CSV table of C-alpha atoms in Angstrom, one decimal:
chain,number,residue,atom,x,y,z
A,132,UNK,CA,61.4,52.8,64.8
A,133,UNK,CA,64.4,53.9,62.5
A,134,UNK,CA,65.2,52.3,59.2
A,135,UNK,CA,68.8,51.3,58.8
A,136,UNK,CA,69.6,50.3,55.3
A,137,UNK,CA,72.7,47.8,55.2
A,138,UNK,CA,74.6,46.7,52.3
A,139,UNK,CA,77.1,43.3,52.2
A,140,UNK,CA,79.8,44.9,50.3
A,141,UNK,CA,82.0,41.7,50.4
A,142,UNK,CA,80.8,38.2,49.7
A,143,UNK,CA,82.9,36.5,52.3
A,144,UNK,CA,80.4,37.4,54.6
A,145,UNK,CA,77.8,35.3,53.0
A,146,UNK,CA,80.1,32.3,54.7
A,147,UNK,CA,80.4,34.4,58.0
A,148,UNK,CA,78.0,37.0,58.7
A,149,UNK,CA,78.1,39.0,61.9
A,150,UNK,CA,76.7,37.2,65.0
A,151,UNK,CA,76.0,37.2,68.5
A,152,UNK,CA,79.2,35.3,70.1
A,153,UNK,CA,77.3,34.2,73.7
A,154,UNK,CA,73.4,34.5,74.7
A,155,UNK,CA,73.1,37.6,76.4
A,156,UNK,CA,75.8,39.4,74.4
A,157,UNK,CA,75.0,43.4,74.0
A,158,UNK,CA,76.3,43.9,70.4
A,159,UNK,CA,76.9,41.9,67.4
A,160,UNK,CA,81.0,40.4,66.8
A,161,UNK,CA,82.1,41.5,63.2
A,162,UNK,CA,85.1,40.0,61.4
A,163,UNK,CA,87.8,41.8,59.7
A,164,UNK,CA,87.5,41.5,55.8
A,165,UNK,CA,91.0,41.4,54.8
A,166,UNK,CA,93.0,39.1,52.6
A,167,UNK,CA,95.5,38.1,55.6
A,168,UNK,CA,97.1,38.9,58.9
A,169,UNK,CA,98.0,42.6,59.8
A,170,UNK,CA,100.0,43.9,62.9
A,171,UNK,CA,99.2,47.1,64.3
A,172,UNK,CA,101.6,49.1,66.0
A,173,UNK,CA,101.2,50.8,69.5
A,174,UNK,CA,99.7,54.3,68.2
A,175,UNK,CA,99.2,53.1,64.6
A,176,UNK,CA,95.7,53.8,63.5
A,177,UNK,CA,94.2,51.6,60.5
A,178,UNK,CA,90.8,51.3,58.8
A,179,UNK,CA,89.7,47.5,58.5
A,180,UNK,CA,87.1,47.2,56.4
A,181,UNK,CA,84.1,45.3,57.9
A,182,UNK,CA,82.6,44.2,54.5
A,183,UNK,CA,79.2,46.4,55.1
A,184,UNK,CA,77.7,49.7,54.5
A,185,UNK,CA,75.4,51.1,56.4
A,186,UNK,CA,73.1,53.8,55.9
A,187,UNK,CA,70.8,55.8,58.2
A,188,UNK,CA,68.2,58.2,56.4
A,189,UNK,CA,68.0,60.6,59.7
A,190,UNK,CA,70.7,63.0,60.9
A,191,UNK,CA,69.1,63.1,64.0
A,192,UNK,CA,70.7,59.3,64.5
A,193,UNK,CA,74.4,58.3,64.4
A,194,UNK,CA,75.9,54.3,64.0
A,195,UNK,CA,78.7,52.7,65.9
A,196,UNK,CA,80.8,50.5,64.5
């Protein structure tokens, strides 16, 4: 088994870590660690910080977020 090293970068998640929305569900539901709403335009690409670092030792191994 892999290690994956993970890091809370922002303590909001402390009140709201990432969790499994429904039994059964394949991945884990993150929130969006922002200071308020954001619209996103057709097209527009932004980076929306998820609050956590992750690190995997291997670069045999890639993570999905």
């Amino acid at each position: 088994m892999k290690k994956v090293d993970v890091k809370v970068m922002d303590p909001r998640l402390h009140e709201h870590p990432p969790a499994y929305a429904t039994p059964g569900s394949a991945g884990i539901d993150l929130r969006a660690c922002i200071d308020g709403s954001m619209t996103i335009q057709p097209g527009q690409c932004e980076l929306i910080p998820s609050g956590i670092a992750l690190h995997l030792n291997d670069p045999h191994y890639a993570a999905m977020i």
